[in-house]
Amino acid sequence: MDHEAEAHRTDLMTITRYVLNEQSRHPESRGDFSILLSHIVLGCKFVCSSVNKAGLAKLIGLAGETNVQGEEQKKLDVLSNEVFVKALISSGRTCILVSEEDEEATFVDPPLRGRYCVVFDPLDGSSNIDCGVSIGTIFGVYMVKDKDDVTLDEVLQPGKNMLAAGYCMYGSSCTLVLSTGSGVNGFTLDPSLGEFILTHPDIKIPKKGKIYSVNEGNAKNWDGPTTKYVEKCKFPNDGASPKSLRYIGSMVADVHRTLLYGGIFLYPADKKSPNGKLRVLYEVFPMSFLMEQAGGQAFTGKQRALDLVPTKIHQRSPIFLGSYDEVEEIKALMEQNLLQVMLSPLPLVM
Ligand code: FDP
């Protein structure tokens, strides 16, 4: 046995070590955030293990169905929600939870309350579960001033007020990408150790990208600027090469690729869905937070995504996010269109 190599293997930057290091940079910190994060990490590990076993354990049946043992089966997204709700409440550090799976927000009982609100989608991209495509958990964290006097307004805040955001992707490997407001770091689960190891330190998105990612099946209902932008990706008029199209249809996977390789991910408004499809609190905000922290941008078509003030917990918004220069282009096209609309005596055909 190569003892030296083994000893070297133990000198790893685990997510726990990373968070404790970060905590020590804030002497006033009481360690509450580190505890909260360790519970989020536990939820991710649990869901990762369930996702990996899904095909074998027949966890992918319909919620409410019974399996051969006569036990009620839980669909993976229902199970993942229960896992995260329990993990977050048992941390003793949360006061409000907003989950994609629950119509109403959960107010944690006063004896178990802490200062954090967590907004999350426990298993995003669920239409991809049955075919084994990458899916993920997305989360964002806000902090309240007074945990004994909390209202829903604590989570109806612009994304720029989030303290932290991240996602965990259950794919060919299990990768947790996190920002606590000073850059973005990626950790990969080492299944033999059961630990997330820092594998992608200080992620920076390339300033320009060669990939666009969108559901082009909706193209006939897009507005003018979106159509123009995508046309330009395919038929650039400046001598550049056309961009490649990559669309998995699972936000975590599409955003993860965008973050690492650069490019743009868009889920725009269209005539059928004027607010787009993706949810502000637990899809648009956390991903926009990560993009900005990695040097990219996120835009709703009208404003910086993180400036949006949601009025409902399950509100939707169009989103364009990714490399700085790509989002700049979309912004310019939107602005141009707005100017034309203002100057035109006749309404433009969308
Ligand atoms: P899903 O419906 O499979 O849960 O908001 C959920 C989401 O997936 C995102 O993960 C994904 O980016 C988007 O919807 C895909 O929507 P389309 O199928 O309309 O392209």
mmCIF file of C-alpha atoms and ligand atoms in Angstrom:
data_model
loop_
_atom_site.group_PDB
_atom_site.id
_atom_site.type_symbol
_atom_site.label_atom_id
_atom_site.label_comp_id
_atom_site.label_asym_id
_atom_site.label_seq_id
_atom_site.Cartn_x
_atom_site.Cartn_y
_atom_site.Cartn_z
ATOM 1 C CA MET A 1 0.000 0.000 0.000
ATOM 2 C CA ASP A 2 1.320 3.442 -0.888
ATOM 3 C CA HIS A 3 0.931 5.158 2.499
ATOM 4 C CA GLU A 4 2.238 8.458 1.209
ATOM 5 C CA ALA A 5 -0.377 8.559 -1.541
ATOM 6 C CA GLU A 6 -3.090 7.578 0.970
ATOM 7 C CA ALA A 7 -1.998 10.349 3.360
ATOM 8 C CA HIS A 8 -2.124 12.798 0.486
ATOM 9 C CA ARG A 9 -5.695 11.709 -0.254
ATOM 10 C CA THR A 10 -6.805 12.839 3.192
ATOM 11 C CA ASP A 11 -5.597 16.381 2.621
ATOM 12 C CA LEU A 12 -8.726 17.250 0.701
ATOM 13 C CA MET A 13 -10.804 20.403 0.721
ATOM 14 C CA THR A 14 -14.138 18.911 1.713
ATOM 15 C CA ILE A 15 -17.206 21.117 1.674
ATOM 16 C CA THR A 16 -17.249 21.039 5.494
ATOM 17 C CA ARG A 17 -13.633 22.233 5.655
ATOM 18 C CA TYR A 18 -14.369 24.899 3.067
ATOM 19 C CA VAL A 19 -17.377 26.241 4.971
ATOM 20 C CA LEU A 20 -15.518 26.213 8.295
ATOM 21 C CA ASN A 21 -12.657 28.140 6.645
ATOM 22 C CA GLU A 22 -15.150 30.681 5.340
ATOM 23 C CA GLN A 23 -16.734 30.906 8.776
ATOM 24 C CA SER A 24 -13.400 31.638 10.437
ATOM 25 C CA ARG A 25 -13.085 34.702 8.193
ATOM 26 C CA HIS A 26 -16.137 36.128 10.012
ATOM 27 C CA PRO A 27 -15.232 36.129 13.719
ATOM 28 C CA GLU A 28 -18.744 37.335 14.626
ATOM 29 C CA SER A 29 -20.238 34.205 13.026
ATOM 30 C CA ARG A 30 -22.039 31.774 15.336
ATOM 31 C CA GLY A 31 -21.734 28.886 12.903
ATOM 32 C CA ASP A 32 -25.453 28.865 12.103
ATOM 33 C CA PHE A 33 -24.911 29.021 8.359
ATOM 34 C CA SER A 34 -22.385 26.171 8.485
ATOM 35 C CA ILE A 35 -24.954 24.049 10.310
ATOM 36 C CA LEU A 36 -27.673 24.953 7.814
ATOM 37 C CA LEU A 37 -25.396 24.078 4.927
ATOM 38 C CA SER A 38 -24.454 20.741 6.436
ATOM 39 C CA HIS A 39 -28.167 19.877 6.489
ATOM 40 C CA ILE A 40 -28.585 20.955 2.851
ATOM 41 C CA VAL A 41 -25.583 18.776 1.967
ATOM 42 C CA LEU A 42 -27.147 15.845 3.816
ATOM 43 C CA GLY A 43 -30.378 16.339 1.828
ATOM 44 C CA CYS A 44 -28.374 16.347 -1.426
ATOM 45 C CA LYS A 45 -26.546 13.128 -0.501
ATOM 46 C CA PHE A 46 -29.822 11.443 0.372
ATOM 47 C CA VAL A 47 -31.509 12.528 -2.872
ATOM 48 C CA CYS A 48 -28.419 11.555 -4.874
ATOM 49 C CA SER A 49 -28.565 8.059 -3.415
ATOM 50 C CA SER A 50 -32.321 7.810 -4.161
ATOM 51 C CA VAL A 51 -31.839 9.058 -7.735
ATOM 52 C CA ASN A 52 -29.084 6.483 -8.280
ATOM 53 C CA LYS A 53 -31.316 3.708 -6.982
ATOM 54 C CA ALA A 54 -34.453 4.913 -8.757
ATOM 55 C CA GLY A 55 -34.369 2.403 -11.588
ATOM 56 C CA LEU A 56 -33.717 -0.497 -9.201
ATOM 57 C CA ALA A 57 -36.022 0.482 -6.398
ATOM 58 C CA LYS A 58 -38.874 1.442 -8.688
ATOM 59 C CA LEU A 59 -39.035 4.769 -6.936
ATOM 60 C CA ILE A 60 -40.175 6.304 -10.175
ATOM 61 C CA GLY A 61 -43.751 5.014 -9.928
ATOM 62 C CA LEU A 62 -46.639 7.392 -9.485
ATOM 63 C CA ALA A 63 -47.125 8.944 -6.071
ATOM 64 C CA GLY A 64 -49.895 7.115 -4.296
ATOM 65 C CA GLU A 65 -49.295 3.769 -6.042
ATOM 66 C CA THR A 66 -48.376 0.756 -3.943
ATOM 67 C CA ASN A 67 -45.377 -1.481 -4.587
ATOM 68 C CA VAL A 68 -45.261 -5.271 -4.366
ATOM 69 C CA GLN A 69 -44.704 -5.120 -0.625
ATOM 70 C CA GLY A 70 -47.948 -3.191 -0.316
ATOM 71 C CA GLU A 71 -46.048 -0.028 0.704
ATOM 72 C CA GLU A 72 -47.110 3.259 -0.771
ATOM 73 C CA GLN A 73 -44.596 4.400 -3.382
ATOM 74 C CA LYS A 74 -43.356 7.905 -3.469
ATOM 75 C CA LYS A 75 -42.400 9.623 -6.656
ATOM 76 C CA LEU A 76 -38.835 10.873 -6.478
ATOM 77 C CA ASP A 77 -39.839 14.513 -6.443
ATOM 78 C CA VAL A 78 -42.278 13.927 -3.572
ATOM 79 C CA LEU A 79 -39.634 11.956 -1.677
ATOM 80 C CA SER A 80 -36.968 14.612 -2.326
ATOM 81 C CA ASN A 81 -39.268 17.288 -0.989
ATOM 82 C CA GLU A 82 -39.854 15.348 2.231
ATOM 83 C CA VAL A 83 -36.120 14.790 2.591
ATOM 84 C CA PHE A 84 -35.284 18.491 2.260
ATOM 85 C CA VAL A 85 -38.148 19.737 4.416
ATOM 86 C CA LYS A 86 -37.095 17.368 7.228
ATOM 87 C CA ALA A 87 -33.380 18.113 6.822
ATOM 88 C CA LEU A 88 -33.990 21.870 6.872
ATOM 89 C CA ILE A 89 -36.375 21.896 9.817
ATOM 90 C CA SER A 90 -34.159 19.566 11.860
ATOM 91 C CA SER A 91 -31.220 21.938 11.361
ATOM 92 C CA GLY A 92 -32.950 24.259 13.835
ATOM 93 C CA ARG A 93 -31.716 27.150 11.699
ATOM 94 C CA THR A 94 -34.695 27.804 9.398
ATOM 95 C CA CYS A 95 -37.898 29.789 9.850
ATOM 96 C CA ILE A 96 -39.614 29.796 6.430
ATOM 97 C CA LEU A 97 -39.324 27.206 3.676
ATOM 98 C CA VAL A 98 -40.640 27.663 0.159
ATOM 99 C CA SER A 99 -40.597 24.526 -1.962
ATOM 100 C CA GLU A 100 -41.639 24.057 -5.569
ATOM 101 C CA GLU A 101 -43.594 21.014 -4.373
ATOM 102 C CA ASP A 102 -45.699 22.811 -1.768
ATOM 103 C CA GLU A 103 -48.372 25.318 -2.654
ATOM 104 C CA GLU A 104 -47.969 27.218 0.616
ATOM 105 C CA ALA A 105 -44.810 28.282 2.424
ATOM 106 C CA THR A 106 -43.918 26.294 5.560
ATOM 107 C CA PHE A 107 -43.493 28.349 8.734
ATOM 108 C CA VAL A 108 -41.272 26.386 11.110
ATOM 109 C CA ASP A 109 -42.616 25.929 14.663
ATOM 110 C CA PRO A 110 -41.150 28.546 17.015
ATOM 111 C CA PRO A 111 -39.096 26.138 19.195
ATOM 112 C CA LEU A 112 -37.264 24.864 16.099
ATOM 113 C CA ARG A 113 -36.817 28.209 14.443
ATOM 114 C CA GLY A 114 -33.601 29.814 13.243
ATOM 115 C CA ARG A 115 -32.784 32.909 11.183
ATOM 116 C CA TYR A 116 -32.743 31.508 7.655
ATOM 117 C CA CYS A 117 -35.379 31.186 4.945
ATOM 118 C CA VAL A 118 -34.678 28.571 2.315
ATOM 119 C CA VAL A 119 -36.345 28.592 -1.113
ATOM 120 C CA PHE A 120 -35.781 25.410 -3.100
ATOM 121 C CA ASP A 121 -36.790 23.107 -5.874
ATOM 122 C CA PRO A 122 -36.038 19.670 -4.412
ATOM 123 C CA LEU A 123 -35.908 17.892 -7.783
ATOM 124 C CA ASP A 124 -35.836 20.170 -10.784
ATOM 125 C CA GLY A 125 -36.181 18.781 -14.307
ATOM 126 C CA SER A 126 -38.488 16.037 -13.100
ATOM 127 C CA SER A 127 -39.771 15.234 -16.598
ATOM 128 C CA ASN A 128 -36.292 13.782 -17.150
ATOM 129 C CA ILE A 129 -36.354 11.362 -14.193
ATOM 130 C CA ASP A 130 -37.774 8.373 -16.020
ATOM 131 C CA CYS A 131 -35.086 8.395 -18.725
ATOM 132 C CA GLY A 132 -32.101 8.838 -16.408
ATOM 133 C CA VAL A 133 -31.100 12.307 -17.611
ATOM 134 C CA SER A 134 -29.333 14.665 -15.158
ATOM 135 C CA ILE A 135 -31.644 16.424 -12.715
ATOM 136 C CA GLY A 136 -30.928 18.519 -9.655
ATOM 137 C CA THR A 137 -31.852 20.411 -6.526
ATOM 138 C CA ILE A 138 -31.750 24.240 -6.583
ATOM 139 C CA PHE A 139 -31.700 26.384 -3.449
ATOM 140 C CA GLY A 140 -31.406 29.960 -2.257
ATOM 141 C CA VAL A 141 -31.014 31.323 1.279
ATOM 142 C CA TYR A 142 -32.284 34.557 2.824
ATOM 143 C CA MET A 143 -31.783 35.743 6.397
ATOM 144 C CA VAL A 144 -34.480 37.341 8.577
ATOM 145 C CA LYS A 145 -33.927 40.102 11.106
ATOM 146 C CA ASP A 146 -36.177 38.716 13.811
ATOM 147 C CA LYS A 147 -37.032 35.024 13.768
ATOM 148 C CA ASP A 148 -39.861 35.570 16.245
ATOM 149 C CA ASP A 149 -41.674 37.964 13.957
ATOM 150 C CA VAL A 150 -41.638 36.539 10.436
ATOM 151 C CA THR A 151 -44.045 37.058 7.561
ATOM 152 C CA LEU A 152 -44.047 35.897 3.950
ATOM 153 C CA ASP A 153 -42.415 39.211 2.982
ATOM 154 C CA GLU A 154 -39.121 37.759 4.237
ATOM 155 C CA VAL A 155 -39.009 35.557 1.115
ATOM 156 C CA LEU A 156 -40.668 38.003 -1.270
ATOM 157 C CA GLN A 157 -37.384 39.845 -1.598
ATOM 158 C CA PRO A 158 -35.229 40.531 -4.650
ATOM 159 C CA GLY A 159 -32.655 37.878 -5.426
ATOM 160 C CA LYS A 160 -29.802 40.290 -4.747
ATOM 161 C CA ASN A 161 -30.705 39.971 -1.043
ATOM 162 C CA MET A 162 -29.920 36.258 -1.006
ATOM 163 C CA LEU A 163 -27.010 35.277 1.230
ATOM 164 C CA ALA A 164 -26.227 32.119 -0.640
ATOM 165 C CA ALA A 165 -27.437 30.035 -3.541
ATOM 166 C CA GLY A 166 -26.531 26.798 -5.194
ATOM 167 C CA TYR A 167 -27.558 23.624 -6.898
ATOM 168 C CA CYS A 168 -26.708 19.968 -6.733
ATOM 169 C CA MET A 169 -26.699 18.072 -10.006
ATOM 170 C CA TYR A 170 -27.423 14.348 -9.983
ATOM 171 C CA GLY A 171 -25.694 13.279 -13.188
ATOM 172 C CA SER A 172 -22.759 11.124 -14.208
ATOM 173 C CA SER A 173 -21.306 12.504 -10.991
ATOM 174 C CA CYS A 174 -23.010 14.356 -8.156
ATOM 175 C CA THR A 175 -21.849 17.968 -8.203
ATOM 176 C CA LEU A 176 -22.727 20.701 -5.749
ATOM 177 C CA VAL A 177 -22.161 24.275 -6.911
ATOM 178 C CA LEU A 178 -22.305 26.936 -4.240
ATOM 179 C CA SER A 179 -21.923 30.658 -3.783
ATOM 180 C CA THR A 180 -22.019 32.412 -0.446
ATOM 181 C CA GLY A 181 -21.577 35.774 -2.149
ATOM 182 C CA SER A 182 -17.847 35.693 -2.812
ATOM 183 C CA GLY A 183 -17.388 33.667 -5.967
ATOM 184 C CA VAL A 184 -18.603 30.245 -7.015
ATOM 185 C CA ASN A 185 -17.149 26.873 -6.076
ATOM 186 C CA GLY A 186 -17.993 23.384 -7.275
ATOM 187 C CA PHE A 187 -17.726 20.226 -5.170
ATOM 188 C CA THR A 188 -17.999 16.646 -6.425
ATOM 189 C CA LEU A 189 -19.270 13.821 -4.254
ATOM 190 C CA ASP A 190 -16.673 11.122 -3.722
ATOM 191 C CA PRO A 191 -18.946 8.111 -3.233
ATOM 192 C CA SER A 192 -16.212 6.119 -1.508
ATOM 193 C CA LEU A 193 -15.800 8.807 1.173
ATOM 194 C CA GLY A 194 -19.367 10.141 1.164
ATOM 195 C CA GLU A 195 -17.853 13.634 1.062
ATOM 196 C CA PHE A 196 -18.157 16.530 -1.358
ATOM 197 C CA ILE A 197 -14.631 17.514 -2.450
ATOM 198 C CA LEU A 198 -13.695 20.898 -3.927
ATOM 199 C CA THR A 199 -13.065 20.065 -7.586
ATOM 200 C CA HIS A 200 -13.986 23.332 -9.312
ATOM 201 C CA PRO A 201 -12.530 26.213 -7.260
ATOM 202 C CA ASP A 202 -13.504 29.776 -8.125
ATOM 203 C CA ILE A 203 -15.592 29.078 -11.240
ATOM 204 C CA LYS A 204 -15.588 31.907 -13.775
ATOM 205 C CA ILE A 205 -17.875 31.771 -16.784
ATOM 206 C CA PRO A 206 -16.135 32.593 -20.106
ATOM 207 C CA LYS A 207 -16.960 36.150 -21.222
ATOM 208 C CA LYS A 208 -18.287 34.900 -24.564
ATOM 209 C CA GLY A 209 -19.668 31.521 -25.488
ATOM 210 C CA LYS A 210 -20.205 29.226 -28.431
ATOM 211 C CA ILE A 211 -23.365 27.513 -27.189
ATOM 212 C CA TYR A 212 -26.984 28.635 -26.947
ATOM 213 C CA SER A 213 -29.521 26.654 -24.983
ATOM 214 C CA VAL A 214 -33.249 27.084 -25.493
ATOM 215 C CA ASN A 215 -36.388 25.096 -26.255
ATOM 216 C CA GLU A 216 -36.673 26.068 -29.916
ATOM 217 C CA GLY A 217 -39.992 24.253 -30.165
ATOM 218 C CA ASN A 218 -41.516 27.427 -28.753
ATOM 219 C CA ALA A 219 -39.961 29.653 -31.461
ATOM 220 C CA LYS A 220 -43.188 30.427 -33.282
ATOM 221 C CA ASN A 221 -44.472 32.221 -30.184
ATOM 222 C CA TRP A 222 -41.317 34.209 -29.316
ATOM 223 C CA ASP A 223 -41.060 37.981 -29.413
ATOM 224 C CA GLY A 224 -38.964 39.863 -31.993
ATOM 225 C CA PRO A 225 -35.714 40.322 -29.993
ATOM 226 C CA THR A 226 -35.563 36.654 -28.903
ATOM 227 C CA THR A 227 -36.162 35.499 -32.482
ATOM 228 C CA LYS A 228 -33.475 37.887 -33.745
ATOM 229 C CA TYR A 229 -30.953 36.752 -31.133
ATOM 230 C CA VAL A 230 -31.434 33.045 -31.906
ATOM 231 C CA GLU A 231 -31.299 33.750 -35.662
ATOM 232 C CA LYS A 232 -27.972 35.473 -35.078
ATOM 233 C CA CYS A 233 -26.689 32.463 -33.132
ATOM 234 C CA LYS A 234 -27.413 30.306 -36.176
ATOM 235 C CA PHE A 235 -26.627 32.760 -38.976
ATOM 236 C CA PRO A 236 -24.066 35.248 -37.609
ATOM 237 C CA ASN A 237 -23.630 38.257 -39.883
ATOM 238 C CA ASP A 238 -20.238 39.303 -38.502
ATOM 239 C CA GLY A 239 -18.138 36.500 -39.951
ATOM 240 C CA ALA A 240 -18.224 34.506 -36.690
ATOM 241 C CA SER A 241 -18.976 30.774 -36.658
ATOM 242 C CA PRO A 242 -22.528 29.728 -35.837
ATOM 243 C CA LYS A 243 -23.105 28.704 -32.229
ATOM 244 C CA SER A 244 -23.945 25.140 -31.230
ATOM 245 C CA LEU A 245 -27.348 24.356 -29.786
ATOM 246 C CA ARG A 246 -27.451 22.256 -26.603
ATOM 247 C CA TYR A 247 -30.724 21.812 -24.740
ATOM 248 C CA ILE A 248 -31.252 19.099 -22.171
ATOM 249 C CA GLY A 249 -34.509 20.495 -20.795
ATOM 250 C CA SER A 250 -33.275 20.139 -17.241
ATOM 251 C CA MET A 251 -32.372 23.558 -15.891
ATOM 252 C CA VAL A 252 -29.615 22.417 -13.535
ATOM 253 C CA ALA A 253 -27.830 20.503 -16.290
ATOM 254 C CA ASP A 254 -28.243 23.263 -18.887
ATOM 255 C CA VAL A 255 -27.078 25.953 -16.460
ATOM 256 C CA HIS A 256 -24.157 23.832 -15.220
ATOM 257 C CA ARG A 257 -22.869 23.410 -18.764
ATOM 258 C CA THR A 258 -23.377 27.131 -19.442
ATOM 259 C CA LEU A 259 -21.428 28.031 -16.297
ATOM 260 C CA LEU A 260 -18.480 25.805 -17.210
ATOM 261 C CA TYR A 261 -18.325 26.237 -21.000
ATOM 262 C CA GLY A 262 -19.905 29.674 -21.444
ATOM 263 C CA GLY A 263 -22.780 30.634 -23.714
ATOM 264 C CA ILE A 264 -26.359 31.467 -22.938
ATOM 265 C CA PHE A 265 -29.362 29.693 -21.454
ATOM 266 C CA LEU A 266 -32.721 31.241 -22.145
ATOM 267 C CA TYR A 267 -36.292 30.505 -21.228
ATOM 268 C CA PRO A 268 -37.980 33.540 -22.741
ATOM 269 C CA ALA A 269 -41.522 34.825 -22.589
ATOM 270 C CA ASP A 270 -43.733 33.759 -25.446
ATOM 271 C CA LYS A 271 -47.269 34.451 -26.595
ATOM 272 C CA LYS A 272 -48.596 31.441 -24.686
ATOM 273 C CA SER A 273 -46.563 32.063 -21.519
ATOM 274 C CA PRO A 274 -45.981 35.822 -21.151
ATOM 275 C CA ASN A 275 -44.059 35.189 -17.921
ATOM 276 C CA GLY A 276 -41.982 32.339 -19.280
ATOM 277 C CA LYS A 277 -41.945 29.046 -17.415
ATOM 278 C CA LEU A 278 -39.261 29.161 -14.754
ATOM 279 C CA ARG A 279 -40.000 30.128 -11.158
ATOM 280 C CA VAL A 280 -38.459 33.258 -9.742
ATOM 281 C CA LEU A 281 -37.644 32.233 -6.184
ATOM 282 C CA TYR A 282 -36.111 28.816 -6.588
ATOM 283 C CA GLU A 283 -35.000 28.685 -10.248
ATOM 284 C CA VAL A 284 -34.365 32.183 -11.642
ATOM 285 C CA PHE A 285 -32.868 33.792 -8.506
ATOM 286 C CA PRO A 286 -30.398 31.102 -7.389
ATOM 287 C CA MET A 287 -29.126 30.548 -10.943
ATOM 288 C CA SER A 288 -28.865 34.307 -11.566
ATOM 289 C CA PHE A 289 -26.972 34.733 -8.278
ATOM 290 C CA LEU A 290 -24.472 32.054 -9.326
ATOM 291 C CA MET A 291 -24.088 33.531 -12.829
ATOM 292 C CA GLU A 292 -23.325 37.002 -11.493
ATOM 293 C CA GLN A 293 -20.932 35.610 -8.911
ATOM 294 C CA ALA A 294 -19.123 33.774 -11.727
ATOM 295 C CA GLY A 295 -18.796 36.962 -13.809
ATOM 296 C CA GLY A 296 -21.815 36.439 -16.070
ATOM 297 C CA GLN A 297 -25.170 38.168 -16.206
ATOM 298 C CA ALA A 298 -28.849 37.344 -15.800
ATOM 299 C CA PHE A 299 -31.628 39.393 -17.382
ATOM 300 C CA THR A 300 -35.401 38.960 -17.429
ATOM 301 C CA GLY A 301 -35.916 40.737 -20.757
ATOM 302 C CA LYS A 302 -36.729 43.937 -18.871
ATOM 303 C CA GLN A 303 -34.318 44.192 -15.950
ATOM 304 C CA ARG A 304 -31.431 42.606 -14.048
ATOM 305 C CA ALA A 305 -32.984 39.375 -12.793
ATOM 306 C CA LEU A 306 -31.729 39.817 -9.208
ATOM 307 C CA ASP A 307 -33.527 43.203 -8.944
ATOM 308 C CA LEU A 308 -36.940 41.642 -9.535
ATOM 309 C CA VAL A 309 -39.236 41.886 -6.507
ATOM 310 C CA PRO A 310 -41.548 38.854 -6.464
ATOM 311 C CA THR A 311 -45.100 39.286 -5.218
ATOM 312 C CA LYS A 312 -45.996 35.584 -5.111
ATOM 313 C CA ILE A 313 -43.897 32.640 -3.977
ATOM 314 C CA HIS A 314 -44.447 30.598 -7.142
ATOM 315 C CA GLN A 315 -44.170 33.534 -9.561
ATOM 316 C CA ARG A 316 -42.542 32.917 -12.957
ATOM 317 C CA SER A 317 -40.236 35.081 -15.029
ATOM 318 C CA PRO A 318 -38.549 34.945 -18.415
ATOM 319 C CA ILE A 319 -34.785 34.526 -18.044
ATOM 320 C CA PHE A 320 -31.665 34.995 -20.176
ATOM 321 C CA LEU A 321 -28.491 34.031 -18.334
ATOM 322 C CA GLY A 322 -24.894 33.183 -19.068
ATOM 323 C CA SER A 323 -21.736 34.743 -20.480
ATOM 324 C CA TYR A 324 -21.464 38.504 -19.997
ATOM 325 C CA ASP A 325 -21.242 39.401 -23.695
ATOM 326 C CA GLU A 326 -24.108 37.130 -24.758
ATOM 327 C CA VAL A 327 -26.497 38.678 -22.252
ATOM 328 C CA GLU A 328 -25.300 42.144 -23.329
ATOM 329 C CA GLU A 329 -26.462 41.292 -26.852
ATOM 330 C CA ILE A 330 -29.917 40.280 -25.704
ATOM 331 C CA LYS A 331 -30.159 43.447 -23.609
ATOM 332 C CA ALA A 332 -29.265 45.601 -26.629
ATOM 333 C CA LEU A 333 -31.882 43.867 -28.803
ATOM 334 C CA MET A 334 -34.564 44.305 -26.146
ATOM 335 C CA GLU A 335 -33.674 47.971 -25.751
ATOM 336 C CA GLN A 336 -33.733 48.534 -29.511
ATOM 337 C CA ASN A 337 -37.159 46.921 -29.717
ATOM 338 C CA LEU A 338 -38.481 49.056 -26.878
ATOM 339 C CA LEU A 339 -37.254 52.204 -28.611
ATOM 340 C CA GLN A 340 -38.919 51.148 -31.858
ATOM 341 C CA VAL A 341 -42.177 50.462 -30.046
ATOM 342 C CA MET A 342 -42.035 53.896 -28.387
ATOM 343 C CA LEU A 343 -41.279 55.678 -31.665
ATOM 344 C CA SER A 344 -43.637 53.696 -33.848
ATOM 345 C CA PRO A 345 -47.164 55.015 -34.330
ATOM 346 C CA LEU A 346 -48.330 51.460 -35.113
ATOM 347 C CA PRO A 347 -47.891 48.497 -32.756
ATOM 348 C CA LEU A 348 -45.107 46.163 -33.900
ATOM 349 C CA VAL A 349 -46.107 42.661 -34.913
ATOM 350 C CA MET A 350 -44.608 40.337 -32.328
HETATM 351 P P1 FDP B 1 -39.281 20.108 -15.813
HETATM 352 O O1 FDP B 1 -40.498 20.696 -16.466
HETATM 353 O O2 FDP B 1 -38.830 18.817 -16.399
HETATM 354 O O3 FDP B 1 -39.369 20.044 -14.295
HETATM 355 O O4 FDP B 1 -38.981 24.197 -14.516
HETATM 356 C C1 FDP B 1 -38.788 22.896 -14.687
HETATM 357 C C2 FDP B 1 -38.051 22.509 -15.957
HETATM 358 O O5 FDP B 1 -38.044 21.129 -16.114
HETATM 359 C C3 FDP B 1 -36.583 22.992 -15.999
HETATM 360 O O6 FDP B 1 -35.723 22.182 -15.272
HETATM 361 C C4 FDP B 1 -36.273 22.998 -17.467
HETATM 362 O O7 FDP B 1 -35.244 23.903 -17.811
HETATM 363 C C5 FDP B 1 -37.596 23.403 -18.085
HETATM 364 O O8 FDP B 1 -38.607 23.076 -17.130
HETATM 365 C C6 FDP B 1 -37.870 22.674 -19.364
HETATM 366 O O9 FDP B 1 -39.022 23.160 -19.938
HETATM 367 P P2 FDP B 1 -39.498 22.760 -21.427
HETATM 368 O O10 FDP B 1 -39.812 21.303 -21.371
HETATM 369 O O11 FDP B 1 -40.685 23.606 -21.693
HETATM 370 O O12 FDP B 1 -38.365 23.041 -22.360
#
